[in-house]
Short mmCIF file of C-alpha atoms in Angstrom, two decimals:
data_model
loop_
_atom_site.label_atom_id
_atom_site.label_comp_id
_atom_site.label_asym_id
_atom_site.label_seq_id
_atom_site.Cartn_x
_atom_site.Cartn_y
_atom_site.Cartn_z
CA MET A 1 -163.77 -90.66 129.59
CA PRO A 2 -160.23 -90.04 128.63
CA LEU A 3 -159.37 -86.85 126.74
CA PHE A 4 -157.14 -88.74 124.36
CA ARG A 5 -157.65 -92.20 122.73
CA SER A 6 -154.66 -94.55 122.61
CA SER A 7 -153.19 -95.11 119.14
CA THR A 8 -152.77 -98.77 119.97
CA SER A 9 -155.41 -101.38 120.42
CA SER A 10 -156.73 -102.18 123.80
CA ALA A 11 -155.33 -105.79 123.59
CA PRO A 12 -153.21 -106.79 126.59
CA VAL A 13 -149.44 -106.24 126.32
CA GLN A 14 -147.53 -109.44 125.26
CA PRO A 15 -144.22 -110.33 126.97
CA ARG A 16 -141.09 -110.45 124.80
CA SER A 17 -140.30 -113.83 123.22
CA TRP A 18 -137.61 -116.11 124.68
CA LEU A 19 -135.37 -115.49 121.65
CA ARG A 20 -135.62 -111.72 122.09
CA ARG A 21 -134.94 -111.92 125.80
CA HIS A 22 -131.96 -114.32 125.28
CA LYS A 23 -130.74 -113.20 121.89
CA PHE A 24 -127.05 -113.18 122.80
CA PHE A 25 -127.23 -116.69 124.26
CA ALA A 26 -129.15 -117.93 121.19
CA ALA A 27 -126.58 -116.42 118.85
CA ALA A 28 -123.81 -118.18 120.73
CA VAL A 29 -125.65 -121.51 120.39
CA VAL A 30 -126.02 -120.98 116.61
CA VAL A 31 -122.30 -120.28 116.30
CA VAL A 32 -121.43 -123.45 118.20
CA VAL A 33 -123.80 -125.58 116.10
CA VAL A 34 -122.50 -124.16 112.81
CA ALA A 35 -118.89 -124.61 113.91
CA ALA A 36 -119.57 -128.21 114.88
CA GLY A 37 -121.16 -128.83 111.49
CA LEU A 38 -118.26 -127.28 109.64
CA ALA A 39 -115.84 -129.46 111.61
CA VAL A 40 -117.49 -132.41 109.89
CA TRP A 41 -118.32 -130.79 106.53
CA GLN A 42 -115.68 -128.36 105.35
CA PRO A 43 -116.81 -126.92 102.00
CA TRP A 44 -113.48 -125.12 101.53
CA GLU A 45 -111.50 -128.38 101.81
CA PRO A 46 -111.51 -130.20 98.44
CA CYS A 47 -109.90 -133.40 99.69
CA GLY A 48 -111.41 -136.48 101.27
CA ASN A 49 -110.54 -138.26 104.50
CA GLY A 50 -106.78 -138.83 104.88
CA MET A 51 -105.73 -136.21 102.30
CA ARG A 52 -104.97 -132.52 101.98
CA THR A 53 -103.65 -130.02 99.48
CA VAL A 54 -100.16 -128.57 99.80
CA GLY A 55 -99.12 -125.11 98.66
CA THR A 56 -100.82 -123.79 95.54
CA SER A 57 -101.55 -127.21 94.03
CA SER A 58 -105.16 -128.39 93.89
CA ASP A 59 -104.08 -132.05 93.92
CA CYS A 60 -104.94 -134.06 97.02
CA VAL A 61 -102.01 -135.88 98.63
CA GLY A 62 -102.12 -138.54 101.32
CA ILE A 63 -104.15 -141.75 101.58
CA ASP A 64 -107.63 -141.75 100.05
CA VAL A 65 -109.38 -143.57 102.88
CA ASP A 66 -112.88 -143.29 101.39
CA ASN A 67 -111.90 -143.78 97.72
CA THR A 68 -113.06 -140.33 96.59
CA SER A 69 -110.63 -138.45 94.30
CA PHE A 70 -107.17 -136.96 94.13
CA GLY A 71 -108.51 -133.94 92.24
CA ASP A 72 -108.80 -132.84 88.63
CA ASN A 73 -105.55 -134.59 87.61
CA ASP A 74 -106.50 -137.95 89.14
CA ALA A 75 -105.15 -140.68 86.83
CA THR A 76 -107.24 -143.36 88.59
CA ARG A 77 -110.74 -141.89 88.21
CA ASP A 78 -111.85 -144.61 85.77
CA LEU A 79 -111.03 -147.31 88.33
CA ARG A 80 -112.84 -145.84 91.33
CA ALA A 81 -116.09 -147.74 90.89
CA LEU A 82 -114.22 -151.03 90.44
CA ILE A 83 -112.22 -150.42 93.63
CA ASP A 84 -115.43 -149.67 95.56
CA GLU A 85 -116.97 -152.85 94.19
CA HIS A 86 -113.92 -154.90 95.18
CA ASN A 87 -113.72 -153.52 98.74
CA ALA A 88 -117.46 -154.00 99.27
CA LYS A 89 -117.02 -157.73 98.64
CA VAL A 90 -114.26 -158.16 101.22
CA ALA A 91 -115.50 -160.37 104.04
CA GLY A 92 -114.28 -161.06 107.55
CA GLN A 93 -113.30 -158.87 110.48
CA ASP A 94 -109.71 -160.01 110.06
CA SER A 95 -109.41 -158.41 106.59
CA VAL A 96 -106.27 -156.38 105.83
CA THR A 97 -105.40 -153.49 103.53
CA VAL A 98 -102.60 -153.05 101.01
CA VAL A 99 -101.96 -149.48 99.86
CA VAL A 100 -100.81 -148.50 96.36
CA LEU A 101 -98.64 -145.39 96.70
CA ASP A 102 -97.61 -143.49 93.57
CA ASN A 103 -97.77 -140.18 91.76
CA MET A 104 -101.49 -140.42 91.07
CA THR A 105 -101.66 -136.87 89.66
CA PRO A 106 -98.78 -136.66 87.14
CA SER A 107 -98.13 -133.25 85.61
CA THR A 108 -97.69 -133.05 81.86
CA GLN A 109 -95.39 -130.08 82.41
CA THR A 110 -92.89 -131.58 84.86
CA ASP A 111 -93.33 -135.35 85.19
CA SER A 112 -91.81 -138.05 83.04
CA ILE A 113 -94.42 -140.60 84.08
CA ASP A 114 -97.65 -140.83 82.09
CA ALA A 115 -101.18 -140.97 83.52
CA LYS A 116 -101.85 -144.19 81.60
CA GLN A 117 -98.84 -145.88 83.20
CA VAL A 118 -100.17 -144.95 86.63
CA GLN A 119 -103.60 -146.27 85.72
CA HIS A 120 -102.14 -149.53 84.44
CA GLY A 121 -100.23 -150.05 87.68
CA VAL A 122 -103.33 -149.51 89.83
CA ALA A 123 -105.35 -151.81 87.55
CA GLY A 124 -102.70 -154.49 88.01
CA ALA A 125 -102.97 -154.12 91.78
CA LEU A 126 -106.76 -154.36 91.58
CA ALA A 127 -106.54 -157.54 89.50
CA ALA A 128 -104.10 -158.97 92.06
CA ALA A 129 -106.32 -158.10 95.04
CA SER A 130 -109.32 -159.69 93.33
CA ARG A 131 -107.37 -162.84 92.52
CA ALA A 132 -105.91 -163.00 96.03
CA ASN A 133 -109.43 -163.12 97.49
CA THR A 134 -110.80 -165.74 95.07
CA GLU A 135 -107.83 -167.86 93.89
CA GLN A 136 -104.96 -169.52 95.72
CA VAL A 137 -102.31 -167.27 94.20
CA ALA A 138 -101.08 -165.80 97.51
CA ARG A 139 -101.31 -168.79 99.86
CA GLU A 140 -104.94 -169.18 100.98
CA THR A 141 -107.73 -166.70 100.20
CA SER A 142 -107.87 -165.21 103.70
CA PRO A 143 -107.51 -162.88 105.38
CA GLN A 144 -109.21 -160.99 102.58
CA VAL A 145 -107.40 -157.94 101.23
CA LYS A 146 -108.78 -154.46 100.58
CA LEU A 147 -107.17 -151.95 98.24
CA LYS A 148 -106.51 -148.29 99.09
CA LEU A 149 -104.73 -145.65 97.00
CA ALA A 150 -102.28 -142.99 98.17
CA ASN A 151 -100.76 -140.06 96.31
CA TYR A 152 -97.46 -138.27 96.83
CA GLY A 153 -98.17 -135.78 94.06
CA ALA A 154 -96.37 -134.49 91.01
CA SER A 155 -92.65 -135.34 90.95
CA ASN A 156 -93.31 -137.35 94.15
CA GLU A 157 -92.61 -134.12 96.04
CA GLU A 158 -95.06 -134.70 98.89
CA ALA A 159 -93.61 -138.07 99.86
CA GLU A 160 -93.32 -137.04 103.51
CA VAL A 161 -96.98 -135.98 103.66
CA ALA A 162 -98.20 -139.17 101.97
CA ALA A 163 -96.06 -141.47 104.10
CA GLN A 164 -97.26 -139.83 107.31
CA ALA A 165 -100.90 -140.08 106.21
CA ILE A 166 -100.47 -143.82 105.61
CA ILE A 167 -98.77 -144.23 108.99
CA ASP A 168 -101.60 -142.32 110.71
CA ALA A 169 -104.22 -144.55 109.05
CA ARG A 170 -102.33 -147.80 109.57
CA ALA A 171 -104.20 -149.08 112.62
CA SER A 172 -107.73 -147.98 111.68
CA GLU A 173 -107.41 -149.28 108.10
CA ARG A 174 -105.45 -152.43 109.11
CA ILE A 175 -102.66 -151.68 106.65
CA VAL A 176 -100.03 -154.43 106.30
CA ALA A 177 -97.93 -153.23 103.32
CA VAL A 178 -97.43 -150.47 100.76
CA VAL A 179 -96.76 -151.22 97.08
CA GLY A 180 -96.28 -149.21 93.89
CA LEU A 181 -93.66 -146.43 94.27
CA GLY A 182 -93.12 -146.33 90.54
CA GLN A 183 -90.18 -144.00 89.91
CA SER A 184 -86.61 -143.89 91.17
CA LEU A 185 -86.49 -140.37 92.58
CA SER A 186 -85.01 -139.07 95.83
CA HIS A 187 -88.53 -138.39 97.16
CA THR A 188 -89.44 -142.02 96.46
CA ARG A 189 -86.56 -143.07 98.70
CA LEU A 190 -87.87 -140.69 101.36
CA ALA A 191 -91.28 -142.38 101.32
CA ALA A 192 -89.75 -145.87 101.42
CA THR A 193 -87.48 -144.92 104.33
CA ARG A 194 -90.27 -143.38 106.42
CA LEU A 195 -92.65 -146.29 105.88
CA SER A 196 -89.97 -148.87 106.60
CA ASP A 197 -88.96 -147.10 109.80
CA GLU A 198 -92.57 -147.41 110.98
CA GLY A 199 -92.48 -151.16 110.37
CA LEU A 200 -94.35 -151.36 107.05
CA ALA A 201 -93.07 -153.53 104.21
CA VAL A 202 -92.64 -151.61 100.96
CA VAL A 203 -92.69 -153.44 97.62
CA SER A 204 -91.94 -151.27 94.58
CA GLY A 205 -93.25 -152.35 91.23
CA MET A 206 -91.08 -150.28 88.87
CA ALA A 207 -88.28 -148.41 90.72
CA SER A 208 -85.09 -149.86 89.21
CA ALA A 209 -82.31 -147.49 90.36
CA ASP A 210 -79.64 -149.51 92.13
CA ASP A 211 -79.59 -147.31 95.24
CA MET A 212 -83.36 -147.16 95.65
CA ASN A 213 -82.89 -149.70 98.45
CA ARG A 214 -80.76 -147.26 100.44
CA ARG A 215 -82.04 -144.92 103.09
CA PHE A 216 -82.97 -141.36 102.20
CA GLN A 217 -79.88 -139.13 102.48
CA ASP A 218 -77.81 -142.03 103.78
CA ASP A 219 -76.25 -144.15 101.02
CA SER A 220 -74.25 -146.16 103.54
CA THR A 221 -77.32 -147.88 105.03
CA HIS A 222 -79.99 -149.96 103.32
CA THR A 223 -83.72 -149.62 103.92
CA GLU A 224 -84.63 -152.63 106.01
CA ARG A 225 -88.12 -153.35 104.70
CA PHE A 226 -87.76 -152.28 101.06
CA TYR A 227 -88.26 -154.79 98.21
CA ARG A 228 -88.92 -154.52 94.50
CA ILE A 229 -90.21 -156.58 91.60
CA THR A 230 -88.29 -154.90 88.77
CA PRO A 231 -84.71 -155.86 87.90
CA THR A 232 -82.15 -153.26 88.93
CA ASN A 233 -80.38 -150.95 86.51
CA ILE A 234 -77.29 -153.13 86.86
CA ASP A 235 -79.32 -156.09 85.56
CA ALA A 236 -80.83 -153.99 82.76
CA ALA A 237 -77.39 -152.74 81.70
CA LYS A 238 -75.98 -156.27 81.65
CA ALA A 239 -78.90 -157.40 79.51
CA ALA A 240 -78.42 -154.49 77.10
CA VAL A 241 -74.68 -155.08 76.76
CA GLY A 242 -75.29 -158.78 76.20
CA TYR A 243 -77.70 -157.89 73.43
CA LEU A 244 -75.14 -155.51 71.91
CA LYS A 245 -72.45 -158.21 71.67
CA SER A 246 -73.78 -159.41 68.34
CA ARG A 247 -74.06 -155.87 66.97
CA LYS A 248 -70.73 -154.42 68.10
CA GLY A 249 -69.96 -150.99 66.73
CA LYS A 250 -69.00 -147.54 67.91
CA LEU A 251 -71.19 -146.51 70.84
CA VAL A 252 -71.85 -143.23 72.68
CA LEU A 253 -73.44 -143.10 76.14
CA VAL A 254 -75.86 -140.16 76.45
CA HIS A 255 -76.77 -139.63 80.09
CA ASP A 256 -78.60 -137.26 82.45
CA THR A 257 -76.57 -135.58 85.20
CA ASN A 258 -79.59 -134.43 87.26
CA SER A 259 -78.52 -135.42 90.80
CA GLY A 260 -82.13 -135.83 91.96
CA ASP A 261 -82.93 -138.46 89.33
CA ILE A 262 -81.28 -141.57 90.72
CA TYR A 263 -82.75 -143.75 87.97
CA SER A 264 -80.78 -141.97 85.24
CA ARG A 265 -77.61 -141.65 87.31
CA THR A 266 -77.41 -145.29 88.35
CA LEU A 267 -78.37 -146.48 84.86
CA ALA A 268 -75.39 -144.61 83.41
CA GLU A 269 -73.07 -146.00 86.10
CA ALA A 270 -74.34 -149.54 85.53
CA PHE A 271 -73.93 -149.32 81.77
CA ARG A 272 -70.34 -148.02 82.02
CA SER A 273 -69.43 -150.93 84.29
CA ALA A 274 -71.15 -153.60 82.17
CA TYR A 275 -69.65 -152.21 78.95
CA TRP A 276 -66.13 -152.24 80.42
CA THR A 277 -66.58 -155.80 81.72
CA GLU A 278 -67.74 -157.06 78.33
CA PHE A 279 -65.56 -155.07 75.92
CA GLY A 280 -62.61 -153.88 78.02
CA GLU A 281 -63.03 -150.25 76.99
CA ARG A 282 -65.01 -147.15 77.88
CA PRO A 283 -67.84 -145.92 75.67
CA GLY A 284 -67.83 -142.37 74.36
CA GLU A 285 -70.03 -140.04 76.41
CA GLU A 286 -72.25 -137.01 76.03
CA ASP A 287 -74.13 -135.64 79.04
CA TYR A 288 -77.12 -133.37 79.58
CA SER A 289 -79.00 -132.09 82.61
CA SER A 290 -82.77 -132.38 82.88
CA PRO A 291 -84.57 -129.59 84.79
CA THR A 292 -86.22 -129.79 88.18
CA ASP A 293 -88.06 -126.45 88.28
CA LEU A 294 -89.03 -124.39 85.23
CA VAL A 295 -90.84 -121.06 84.98
CA GLY A 296 -92.30 -119.77 81.73
CA ILE A 297 -91.04 -122.67 79.58
CA SER A 298 -92.16 -126.26 79.15
CA ARG A 299 -89.88 -129.19 79.87
CA GLU A 300 -90.11 -130.26 76.23
CA LYS A 301 -88.99 -126.88 74.88
CA TYR A 302 -86.15 -126.69 77.37
CA MET A 303 -84.94 -130.17 76.45
CA GLU A 304 -85.15 -129.40 72.71
CA ASP A 305 -82.57 -126.67 73.21
CA MET A 306 -80.45 -128.97 75.39
CA PHE A 307 -80.46 -131.88 72.93
CA ALA A 308 -79.71 -129.72 69.89
CA ASP A 309 -76.24 -129.20 71.31
CA VAL A 310 -75.86 -132.85 72.33
CA PHE A 311 -76.82 -134.16 68.89
CA ALA A 312 -74.46 -131.75 67.14
CA ARG A 313 -71.58 -133.34 69.05
CA ILE A 314 -72.87 -136.86 68.36
CA CYS A 315 -72.90 -136.11 64.64
CA THR A 316 -69.20 -135.38 64.67
CA GLU A 317 -68.50 -138.78 66.25
CA GLN A 318 -70.73 -140.80 63.87
CA PRO A 319 -71.57 -143.66 66.28
CA ASP A 320 -73.42 -146.83 65.30
CA GLN A 321 -75.28 -146.96 68.62
CA VAL A 322 -76.37 -144.62 71.40
CA TYR A 323 -77.19 -145.90 74.86
CA PHE A 324 -79.61 -143.37 76.39
CA ALA A 325 -79.51 -143.27 80.21
CA GLY A 326 -82.43 -140.96 80.92
CA ARG A 327 -86.17 -140.64 81.27
CA GLY A 328 -88.64 -141.71 78.60
CA ALA A 329 -90.10 -138.19 78.36
CA ASP A 330 -86.63 -136.86 77.56
CA LEU A 331 -85.94 -139.70 75.14
CA ALA A 332 -88.97 -138.57 73.14
CA VAL A 333 -87.46 -135.09 72.80
CA PHE A 334 -84.04 -136.55 71.95
CA LEU A 335 -85.55 -138.57 69.10
CA LYS A 336 -87.47 -135.52 67.89
CA THR A 337 -84.21 -133.58 67.84
CA ILE A 338 -82.49 -136.29 65.77
CA ALA A 339 -85.34 -136.25 63.26
CA SER A 340 -85.63 -132.48 62.92
CA SER A 341 -81.96 -131.56 62.90
CA GLY A 342 -80.54 -130.51 59.56
CA ILE A 343 -77.16 -132.13 60.23
CA CYS A 344 -76.18 -135.76 59.60
CA VAL A 345 -79.07 -135.95 57.15
CA ASN A 346 -77.80 -138.55 54.69
CA ASP A 347 -75.19 -140.51 56.61
CA LEU A 348 -76.79 -141.38 59.96
CA ASN A 349 -77.51 -145.07 60.63
CA LEU A 350 -78.15 -145.29 64.35
CA ASP A 351 -79.58 -147.73 66.90
CA VAL A 352 -80.78 -146.06 70.10
CA ILE A 353 -80.90 -148.43 73.08
CA THR A 354 -82.29 -147.55 76.50
CA SER A 355 -84.05 -149.03 79.53
CA ASP A 356 -87.59 -149.51 80.85
CA ASP A 357 -88.63 -145.85 81.14
CA ALA A 358 -88.95 -145.89 77.34
CA SER A 359 -92.32 -147.55 77.91
CA ALA A 360 -93.63 -143.96 78.13
CA LEU A 361 -93.30 -143.85 74.32
CA VAL A 362 -95.42 -146.94 73.67
CA HIS A 363 -98.22 -146.27 71.13
CA ARG A 364 -96.91 -142.79 70.37
CA PRO A 365 -95.70 -142.49 66.77
CA LEU A 366 -91.97 -141.95 66.45
CA PRO A 367 -90.73 -138.90 64.53
CA GLU A 368 -90.16 -139.22 60.80
CA PHE A 369 -86.42 -139.89 60.61
CA ALA A 370 -85.98 -140.36 56.83
CA PRO A 371 -83.56 -140.09 55.15
CA LYS A 372 -81.78 -140.81 58.45
CA ARG A 373 -81.98 -144.42 59.58
CA VAL A 374 -82.83 -144.73 63.27
CA ARG A 375 -84.17 -147.67 65.28
CA VAL A 376 -85.19 -147.65 68.95
CA PHE A 377 -84.76 -150.55 71.40
CA TYR A 378 -85.26 -150.85 75.15
CA THR A 379 -85.06 -153.40 77.95
CA SER A 380 -88.47 -153.70 79.59
CA VAL A 381 -89.46 -154.76 83.10
CA ALA A 382 -92.22 -156.93 81.63
CA THR A 383 -94.59 -156.97 78.70
CA GLN A 384 -97.67 -158.68 77.33
CA GLY A 385 -97.05 -162.27 76.23
CA GLN A 386 -93.34 -162.11 77.05
CA TRP A 387 -93.06 -165.82 77.85
CA ASP A 388 -93.95 -166.73 74.26
CA HIS A 389 -90.39 -165.60 73.39
CA ALA A 390 -88.58 -167.52 76.13
CA ASP A 391 -85.69 -169.71 75.00
CA PRO A 392 -85.65 -172.22 76.57
CA PRO A 393 -89.43 -172.27 77.16
CA GLN A 394 -90.75 -171.43 80.64
CA PRO A 395 -94.10 -173.25 80.80
CA ASP A 396 -94.85 -172.46 84.48
CA SER A 397 -94.35 -168.73 84.00
CA GLN A 398 -96.37 -168.81 80.80
CA ALA A 399 -99.27 -170.49 82.63
CA GLN A 400 -99.11 -167.91 85.42
CA TYR A 401 -99.25 -165.10 82.87
CA ARG A 402 -102.27 -166.49 81.04
CA LYS A 403 -104.32 -166.68 84.26
CA PHE A 404 -103.35 -163.11 85.10
CA GLU A 405 -104.25 -161.83 81.63
CA ASP A 406 -107.72 -163.36 81.88
CA ALA A 407 -108.30 -161.65 85.24
CA PHE A 408 -106.92 -158.32 84.04
CA ASN A 409 -109.05 -158.29 80.88
CA ARG A 410 -112.17 -158.63 83.03
CA LEU A 411 -111.49 -155.10 84.34
CA GLY A 412 -112.48 -153.81 80.89
CA LEU A 413 -109.85 -151.10 80.34
CA THR A 414 -110.43 -149.48 76.97
CA ASP A 415 -106.99 -148.13 76.01
CA ASN A 416 -104.64 -149.90 73.59
CA ASP A 417 -102.59 -152.78 74.99
CA PRO A 418 -102.58 -151.80 78.68
CA LEU A 419 -100.18 -154.68 79.42
CA THR A 420 -97.35 -153.71 77.08
CA ASP A 421 -95.63 -151.18 79.36
CA GLY A 422 -95.14 -153.70 82.20
CA TYR A 423 -96.70 -151.54 84.93
CA ALA A 424 -99.76 -153.73 85.44
CA MET A 425 -97.73 -156.94 85.62
CA SER A 426 -95.14 -155.55 88.04
CA VAL A 427 -97.55 -153.91 90.49
CA HIS A 428 -99.73 -157.03 90.32
CA ASP A 429 -96.79 -159.12 91.49
CA ALA A 430 -95.87 -156.54 94.16
CA LEU A 431 -99.31 -156.79 95.74
CA LEU A 432 -99.35 -160.59 95.61
CA VAL A 433 -95.89 -160.85 97.20
CA ALA A 434 -97.01 -158.55 100.04
CA THR A 435 -100.30 -160.41 100.49
CA ALA A 436 -98.70 -163.86 100.47
CA ALA A 437 -96.23 -162.70 103.12
CA ALA A 438 -99.01 -161.24 105.30
CA ARG A 439 -100.88 -164.54 105.14
CA GLY A 440 -97.89 -166.50 106.38
CA PHE A 441 -98.74 -165.94 110.06
CA GLU A 442 -101.65 -165.15 112.38
CA ALA A 443 -103.05 -161.64 112.98
CA PRO A 444 -100.99 -159.80 110.33
CA ALA A 445 -102.72 -156.44 110.89
CA GLU A 446 -101.68 -156.46 114.52
CA ASN A 447 -98.22 -157.89 113.74
CA TYR A 448 -97.61 -155.93 110.53
CA LYS A 449 -93.92 -155.43 111.33
CA GLN A 450 -93.39 -159.15 110.60
CA VAL A 451 -94.58 -158.97 106.96
CA SER A 452 -91.10 -158.00 105.78
CA ASN A 453 -89.57 -161.08 107.42
CA TRP A 454 -91.94 -163.28 105.46
CA ILE A 455 -91.10 -161.60 102.17
CA LYS A 456 -87.48 -162.58 102.84
CA LYS A 457 -88.57 -166.21 102.80
CA PHE A 458 -89.04 -165.99 99.04
CA ASP A 459 -85.51 -167.06 98.05
CA CYS A 460 -83.90 -169.15 95.33
CA LYS A 461 -85.03 -172.38 97.00
CA GLY A 462 -88.60 -171.19 97.42
CA PRO A 463 -89.33 -168.26 95.08
CA PHE A 464 -92.69 -166.61 94.59
CA SER A 465 -94.12 -167.48 91.19
CA GLY A 466 -95.33 -164.26 89.59
CA VAL A 467 -96.44 -163.24 86.13
CA THR A 468 -93.10 -161.42 85.67
CA GLY A 469 -91.25 -164.63 86.54
CA GLU A 470 -89.83 -166.23 89.65
CA ILE A 471 -89.26 -163.66 92.40
CA ALA A 472 -86.50 -164.38 94.90
CA TYR A 473 -84.41 -162.33 97.32
CA GLN A 474 -81.03 -162.95 98.91
CA ASN A 475 -80.17 -162.63 102.59
CA ASP A 476 -77.59 -159.97 101.86
CA THR A 477 -77.96 -156.39 103.14
CA ALA A 478 -75.97 -155.02 100.18
CA ARG A 479 -78.65 -156.45 97.88
CA GLN A 480 -81.57 -155.74 100.18
CA GLY A 481 -84.85 -156.23 98.37
CA ASN A 482 -83.35 -156.74 94.91
CA PRO A 483 -84.82 -159.68 92.98
CA VAL A 484 -82.29 -162.04 91.43
CA GLY A 485 -82.23 -163.47 87.93
CA LYS A 486 -85.31 -161.64 86.62
CA ALA A 487 -86.17 -162.06 82.94
CA MET A 488 -86.30 -158.92 80.78
CA PRO A 489 -87.87 -158.50 77.34
CA ILE A 490 -85.86 -156.69 74.66
CA MET A 491 -88.33 -154.44 72.83
CA ARG A 492 -88.21 -152.52 69.55
CA LEU A 493 -90.48 -149.58 68.80
CA GLU A 494 -92.00 -149.52 65.35
CA PRO A 495 -92.57 -146.16 63.59
CA ASN A 496 -96.21 -146.07 64.81
CA GLY A 497 -95.05 -146.59 68.41
CA HIS A 498 -96.16 -150.19 68.59
CA PRO A 499 -93.70 -152.26 70.67
CA VAL A 500 -92.41 -155.52 69.24
CA GLN A 501 -90.60 -158.02 71.44
CA GLU A 502 -87.25 -159.05 69.97
CA SER A 503 -86.22 -161.55 72.63
CA LEU A 504 -86.32 -162.43 76.34
CA VAL A 505 -83.02 -162.25 78.24
CA TRP A 506 -81.65 -162.82 81.73
CA PRO A 507 -78.80 -160.85 83.38
CA SER A 508 -76.63 -163.97 83.71
CA GLY A 509 -77.50 -165.22 80.23
CA GLN A 510 -79.51 -168.17 81.56
CA PRO A 511 -82.99 -168.58 83.09
CA PHE A 512 -83.65 -168.28 86.81
CA GLY A 513 -82.72 -171.29 88.91
CA PRO A 514 -81.07 -172.25 92.22
CA GLN A 515 -77.75 -171.10 90.75
CA SER A 516 -79.08 -167.54 90.50
CA CYS A 517 -78.32 -166.95 94.19
CA GLU A 518 -74.80 -168.38 94.09
#
């Protein structure tokens, strides 16, 4: 009998478990498994497939392959379910994709484009894609077309990132063209140049600056595959001067000197030229410079200080008209300055005329000008019911518009008059032009570099019939991608911000026809 009893039971000793004996190997396996999982699911990455954040911004830039979100500032969130529904209906292995590229996350602090304008443009593209797959508005109804969205971020600053993301996804998503590109900024030209160099046709809906069709940082060469739906600033200036002929008076040109804003710069240049051609004299001028980067002050406050000085000088000249060559966001501040200034109180009777970026003011009440008398006019790219004002009547274009309006209304947008700013109509036509070109030949996804050649076929003898009018291009590198003879509505803003169409004009003074290309 043992002198001492064991403190443990007499049960047989158990061998150590496999995990205990191979704990270092097991730990390594866990690490590998977790790492593999995180490679697929990355909780720290807020962006979906095809996108990423840049710098300190939380906005997602790139192509939204899976139709998720561009982040908290996403202007298209209300359309996501409709886009999913549309793409789910697309049939056929030969289907293709058209991408809408724009600033999908506009900043209220720095951008002159409004979230509603972006939404209207995407809605127009969605209506076009739906019609293209169910109606014979872009040749036949096949191959069917899917819609994808891409974002180059606030101020279009991540154009390089977005363009590369589209290029990387081109083959897998069967991309045949990129449309949208809604503002004439240097970064917009960068995106157009990169995409064109990779063989993709680019059709802008709203970029009207005359040199938007030139390569980024190379004004001597034109971007081979760039096209647009909107009339150029030269056309808009001609239309404005033609409208001013019957209201001749003393005029001052107020223009932005920001070198990065090619819309404002080319609009001022075009107006000077058109005014000289028509009246044989130079207008008076006052310039200002809009900011690119601000710290600790809003764009609006900065521009209030800038325009106070500009308006003081205008008061001394007492013009009858001001032509404003600048962004709509800055126009709003300019008008506010006129209304609030204590000078020229009782003797100001002024018409302010500008171009299509004034659509940013639609449905926003104008400042209270009284006792000053101020009216605001602008040339628009397109607007709701514009063909009702055509003289002479344009029955074919009016019929095209009515079919489009029916399709667009079925989307069920709830904001006021989503067709008045022209974005929906222009991007609608951009997508249909691209789709019709891609359907002109076999296997467009594999032969996507040929889409541009088929857009060129829309000329004065065989234009594309869009809701914004006949769309035709000339075989002239100096005018690469510029539509000829496009109609433009002349709009007047009422005090409550409601736009009223005054007339419909053409740059040459007569409607589009075979002579437009002569």
